[in-house]
CSV table of C-alpha atoms and ligand atoms in Angstrom, one decimal:
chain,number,residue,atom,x,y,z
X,1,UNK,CA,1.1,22.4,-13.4
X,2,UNK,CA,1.8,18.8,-12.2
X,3,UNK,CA,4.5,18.1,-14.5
X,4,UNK,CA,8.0,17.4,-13.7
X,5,UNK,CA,6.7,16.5,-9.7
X,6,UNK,CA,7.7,12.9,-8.8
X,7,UNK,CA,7.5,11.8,-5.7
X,8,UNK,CA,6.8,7.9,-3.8
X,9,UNK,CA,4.2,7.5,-0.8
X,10,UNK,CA,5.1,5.4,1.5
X,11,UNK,CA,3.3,4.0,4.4
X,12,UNK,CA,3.3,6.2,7.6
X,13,UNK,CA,4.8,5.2,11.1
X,14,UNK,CA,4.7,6.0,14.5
X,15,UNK,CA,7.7,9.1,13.8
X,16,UNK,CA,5.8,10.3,11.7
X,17,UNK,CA,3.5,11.9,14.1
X,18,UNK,CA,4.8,15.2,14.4
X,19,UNK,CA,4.3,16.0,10.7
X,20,UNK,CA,1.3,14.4,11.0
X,21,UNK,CA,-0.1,16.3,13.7
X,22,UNK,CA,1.4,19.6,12.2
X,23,UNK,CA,-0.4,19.0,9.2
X,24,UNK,CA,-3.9,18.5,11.0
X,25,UNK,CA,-3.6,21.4,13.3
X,26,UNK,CA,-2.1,23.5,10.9
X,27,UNK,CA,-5.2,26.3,10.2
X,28,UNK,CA,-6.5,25.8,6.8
X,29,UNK,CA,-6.6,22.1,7.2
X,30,UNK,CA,-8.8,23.1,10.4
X,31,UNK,CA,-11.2,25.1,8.8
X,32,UNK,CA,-11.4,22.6,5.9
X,33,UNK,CA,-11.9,19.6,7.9
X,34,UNK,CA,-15.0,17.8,9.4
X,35,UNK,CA,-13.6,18.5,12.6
X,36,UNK,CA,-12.2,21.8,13.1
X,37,UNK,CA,-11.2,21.6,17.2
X,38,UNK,CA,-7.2,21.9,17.5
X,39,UNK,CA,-5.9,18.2,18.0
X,40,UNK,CA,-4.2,17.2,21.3
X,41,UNK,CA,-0.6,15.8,21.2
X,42,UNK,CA,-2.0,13.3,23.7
X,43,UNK,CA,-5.2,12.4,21.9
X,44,UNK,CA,-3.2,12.5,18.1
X,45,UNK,CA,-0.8,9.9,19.6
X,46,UNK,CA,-3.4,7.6,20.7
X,47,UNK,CA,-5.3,8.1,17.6
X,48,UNK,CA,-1.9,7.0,15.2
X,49,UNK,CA,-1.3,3.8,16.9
X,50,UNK,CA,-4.8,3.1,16.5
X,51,UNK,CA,-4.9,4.5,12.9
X,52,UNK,CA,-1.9,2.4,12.0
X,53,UNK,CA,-3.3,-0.6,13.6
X,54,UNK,CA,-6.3,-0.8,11.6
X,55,UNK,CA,-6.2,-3.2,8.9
X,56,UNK,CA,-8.8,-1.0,7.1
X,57,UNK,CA,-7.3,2.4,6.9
X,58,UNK,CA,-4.4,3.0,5.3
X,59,UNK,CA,-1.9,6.4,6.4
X,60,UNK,CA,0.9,7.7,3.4
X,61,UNK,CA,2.9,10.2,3.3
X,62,UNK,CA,4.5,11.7,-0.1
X,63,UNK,CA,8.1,12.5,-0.3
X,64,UNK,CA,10.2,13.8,-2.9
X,65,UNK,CA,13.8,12.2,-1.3
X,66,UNK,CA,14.3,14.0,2.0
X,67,UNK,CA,11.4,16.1,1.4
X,68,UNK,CA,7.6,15.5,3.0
X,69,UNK,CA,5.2,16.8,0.7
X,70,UNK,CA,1.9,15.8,2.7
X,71,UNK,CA,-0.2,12.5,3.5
X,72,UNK,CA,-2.9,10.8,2.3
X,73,UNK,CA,-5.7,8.2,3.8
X,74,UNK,CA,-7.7,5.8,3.1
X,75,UNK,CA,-10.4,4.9,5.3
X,76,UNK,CA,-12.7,1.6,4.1
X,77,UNK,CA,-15.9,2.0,5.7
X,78,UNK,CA,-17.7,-1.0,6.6
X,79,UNK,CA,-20.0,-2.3,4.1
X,80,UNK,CA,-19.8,1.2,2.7
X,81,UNK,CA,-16.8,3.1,0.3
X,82,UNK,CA,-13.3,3.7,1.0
X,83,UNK,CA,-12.7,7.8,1.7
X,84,UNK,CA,-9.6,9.5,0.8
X,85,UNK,CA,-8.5,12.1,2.7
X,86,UNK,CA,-5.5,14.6,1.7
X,87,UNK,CA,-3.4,17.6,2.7
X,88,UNK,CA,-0.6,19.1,1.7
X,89,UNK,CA,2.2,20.3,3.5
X,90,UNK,CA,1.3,24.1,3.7
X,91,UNK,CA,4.9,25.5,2.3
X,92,UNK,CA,4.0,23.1,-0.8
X,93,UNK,CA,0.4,24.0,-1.5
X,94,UNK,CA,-0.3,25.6,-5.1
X,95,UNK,CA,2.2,24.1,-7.1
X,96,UNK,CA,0.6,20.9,-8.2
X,97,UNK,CA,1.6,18.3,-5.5
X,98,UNK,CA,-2.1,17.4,-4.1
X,99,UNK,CA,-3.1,16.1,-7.8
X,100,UNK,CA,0.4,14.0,-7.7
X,101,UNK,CA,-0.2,12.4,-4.2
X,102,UNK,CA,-3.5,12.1,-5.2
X,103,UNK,CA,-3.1,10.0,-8.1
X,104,UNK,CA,-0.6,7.8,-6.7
X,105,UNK,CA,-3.4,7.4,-3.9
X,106,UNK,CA,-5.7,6.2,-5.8
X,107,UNK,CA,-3.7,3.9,-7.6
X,108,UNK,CA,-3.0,2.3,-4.5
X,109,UNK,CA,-6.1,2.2,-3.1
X,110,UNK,CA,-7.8,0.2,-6.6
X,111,UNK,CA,-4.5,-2.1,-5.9
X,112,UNK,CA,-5.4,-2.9,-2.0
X,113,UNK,CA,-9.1,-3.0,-2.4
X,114,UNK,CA,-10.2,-3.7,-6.1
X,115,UNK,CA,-13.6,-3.0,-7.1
X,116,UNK,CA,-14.7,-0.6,-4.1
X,117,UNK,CA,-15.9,2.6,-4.7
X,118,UNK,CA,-14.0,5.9,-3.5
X,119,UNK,CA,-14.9,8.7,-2.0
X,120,UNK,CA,-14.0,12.2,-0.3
X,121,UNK,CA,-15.9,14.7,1.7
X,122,UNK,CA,-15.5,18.3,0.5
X,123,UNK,CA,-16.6,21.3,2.1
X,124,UNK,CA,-18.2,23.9,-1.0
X,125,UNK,CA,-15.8,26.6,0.3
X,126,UNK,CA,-13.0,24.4,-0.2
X,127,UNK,CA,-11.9,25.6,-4.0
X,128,UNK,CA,-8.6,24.5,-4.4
X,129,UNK,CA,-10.0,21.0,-2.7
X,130,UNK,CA,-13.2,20.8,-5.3
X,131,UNK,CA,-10.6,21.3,-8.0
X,132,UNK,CA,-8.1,19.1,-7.6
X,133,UNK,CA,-10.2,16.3,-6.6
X,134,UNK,CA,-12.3,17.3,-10.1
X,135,UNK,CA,-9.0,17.0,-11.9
X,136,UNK,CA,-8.8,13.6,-10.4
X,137,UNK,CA,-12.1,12.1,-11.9
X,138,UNK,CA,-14.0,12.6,-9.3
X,139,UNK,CA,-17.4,14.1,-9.2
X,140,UNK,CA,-20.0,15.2,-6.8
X,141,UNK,CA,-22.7,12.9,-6.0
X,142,UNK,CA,-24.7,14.0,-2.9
X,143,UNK,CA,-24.4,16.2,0.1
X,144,UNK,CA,-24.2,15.2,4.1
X,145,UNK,CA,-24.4,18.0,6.4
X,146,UNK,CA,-22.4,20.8,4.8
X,147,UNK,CA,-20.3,18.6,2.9
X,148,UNK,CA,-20.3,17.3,-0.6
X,149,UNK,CA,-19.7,13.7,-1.3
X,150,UNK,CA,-17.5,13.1,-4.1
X,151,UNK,CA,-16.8,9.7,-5.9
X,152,UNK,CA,-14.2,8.6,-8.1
X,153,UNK,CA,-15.4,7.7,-11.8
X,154,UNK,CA,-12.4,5.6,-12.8
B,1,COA,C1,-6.6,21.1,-1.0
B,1,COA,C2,-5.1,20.7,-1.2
B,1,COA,C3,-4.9,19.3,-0.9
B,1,COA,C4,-4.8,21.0,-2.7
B,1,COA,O1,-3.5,20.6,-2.9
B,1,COA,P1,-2.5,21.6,-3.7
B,1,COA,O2,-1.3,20.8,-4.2
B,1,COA,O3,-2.2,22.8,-2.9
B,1,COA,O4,-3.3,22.0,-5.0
B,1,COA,P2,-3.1,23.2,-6.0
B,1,COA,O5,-3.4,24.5,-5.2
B,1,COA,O6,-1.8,23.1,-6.6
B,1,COA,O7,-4.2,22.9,-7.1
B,1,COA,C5,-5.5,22.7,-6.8
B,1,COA,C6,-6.4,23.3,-8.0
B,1,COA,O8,-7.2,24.2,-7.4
B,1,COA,C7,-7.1,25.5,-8.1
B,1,COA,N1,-7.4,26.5,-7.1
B,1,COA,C8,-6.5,27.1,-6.3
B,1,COA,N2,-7.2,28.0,-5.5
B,1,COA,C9,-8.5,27.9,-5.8
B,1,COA,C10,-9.7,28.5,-5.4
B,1,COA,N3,-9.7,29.4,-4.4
B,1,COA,N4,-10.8,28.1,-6.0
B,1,COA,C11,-10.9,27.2,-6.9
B,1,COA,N5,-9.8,26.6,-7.4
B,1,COA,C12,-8.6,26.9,-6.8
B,1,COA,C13,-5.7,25.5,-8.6
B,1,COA,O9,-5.6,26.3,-9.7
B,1,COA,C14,-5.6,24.0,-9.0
B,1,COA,O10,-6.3,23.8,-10.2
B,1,COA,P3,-5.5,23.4,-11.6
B,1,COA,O11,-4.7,22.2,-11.3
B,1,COA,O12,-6.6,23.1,-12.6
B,1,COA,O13,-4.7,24.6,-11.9
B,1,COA,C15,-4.2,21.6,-0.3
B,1,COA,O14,-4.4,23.0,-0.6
B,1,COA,C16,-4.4,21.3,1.2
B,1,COA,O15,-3.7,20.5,1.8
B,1,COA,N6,-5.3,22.1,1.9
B,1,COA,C17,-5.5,21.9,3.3
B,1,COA,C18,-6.2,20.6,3.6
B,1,COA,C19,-7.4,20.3,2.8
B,1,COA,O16,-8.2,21.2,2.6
B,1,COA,N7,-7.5,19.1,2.3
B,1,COA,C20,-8.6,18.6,1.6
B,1,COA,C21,-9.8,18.2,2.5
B,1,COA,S1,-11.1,17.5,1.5
């Protein structure tokens, strides 16, 4: 059930790095990701400056006023599709909120960069994942290593 969830993305910032990095080492993320190691404090610091330096990637996160719900990213490959990446915050998963973010998401995405094609890497194991990004229009086109590419059919 999505309905009756609003909630605005806005772009992420340096203070946002605890949530962030709570989110990523946070254990079903882990197991669901293409890297599974636990993230540093150290080396997820480094990697947010960088990440929000990057004209080419994009970091939100969704909040419903006071509330964070989870992030989104977009990462434009060179040459090659932009990949969306989400999770939700774990006391919010299973109520709809991934499918909200994720729409919002992608409207942003077609607004920044027009025309290019998205993406997302999916593990098979990852049901709820599979499903919500189904919901979303998107559908699987090929396989790397053990994970399914999807792509948005807008
Ligand atoms: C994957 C994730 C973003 C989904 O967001 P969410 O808001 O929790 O999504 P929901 O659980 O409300 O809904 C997902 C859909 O999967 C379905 N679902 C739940 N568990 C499922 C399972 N084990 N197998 C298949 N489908 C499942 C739900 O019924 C729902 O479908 P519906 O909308 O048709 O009812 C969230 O669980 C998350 O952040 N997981 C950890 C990080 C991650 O895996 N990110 C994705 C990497 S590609």
């Amino acid at each position: 059930m999505t309905e009756g969830i609003t909630l605005t993305l806005r772009l992420a910032e340096a203070c946002d790095a605890d949530d962030l990095l709570a989110w990523r080492n946070d254990p079903v993320t882990r197991t669901n990701s293409r890297n599974t190691a636990e993230i540093s404090r150290e080396s997820h610091d480094a990697w947010l400056l960088r990440a929000l330096a990057d004209a080419n990637r994009r970091i939100w996160i969704a909040e419903r006023g006071v509330e964070r719900l989870g992030t989104v990213s977009a990462v434009r490959n060179a040459g090659g599709p932009v990949e969306l990446s989400i999770t939700v915050a774990p006391a919010m998963r299973g109520r709809g909120v991934g499918a909200v973010m994720l729409h919002a998401a992608l409207a942003e995405t077609a607004r920044i960069w027009p025309g290019d094609a998205i993406t997302a890497m999916i593990r098979p194991s990852n049901g709820p994942s599979l499903r919500l990004f189904e919901r979303c229009g998107f559908v699987a086109t090929d396989r790397k290593d053990d994970l399914l590419i999807y792509r948005w059919r807008n």
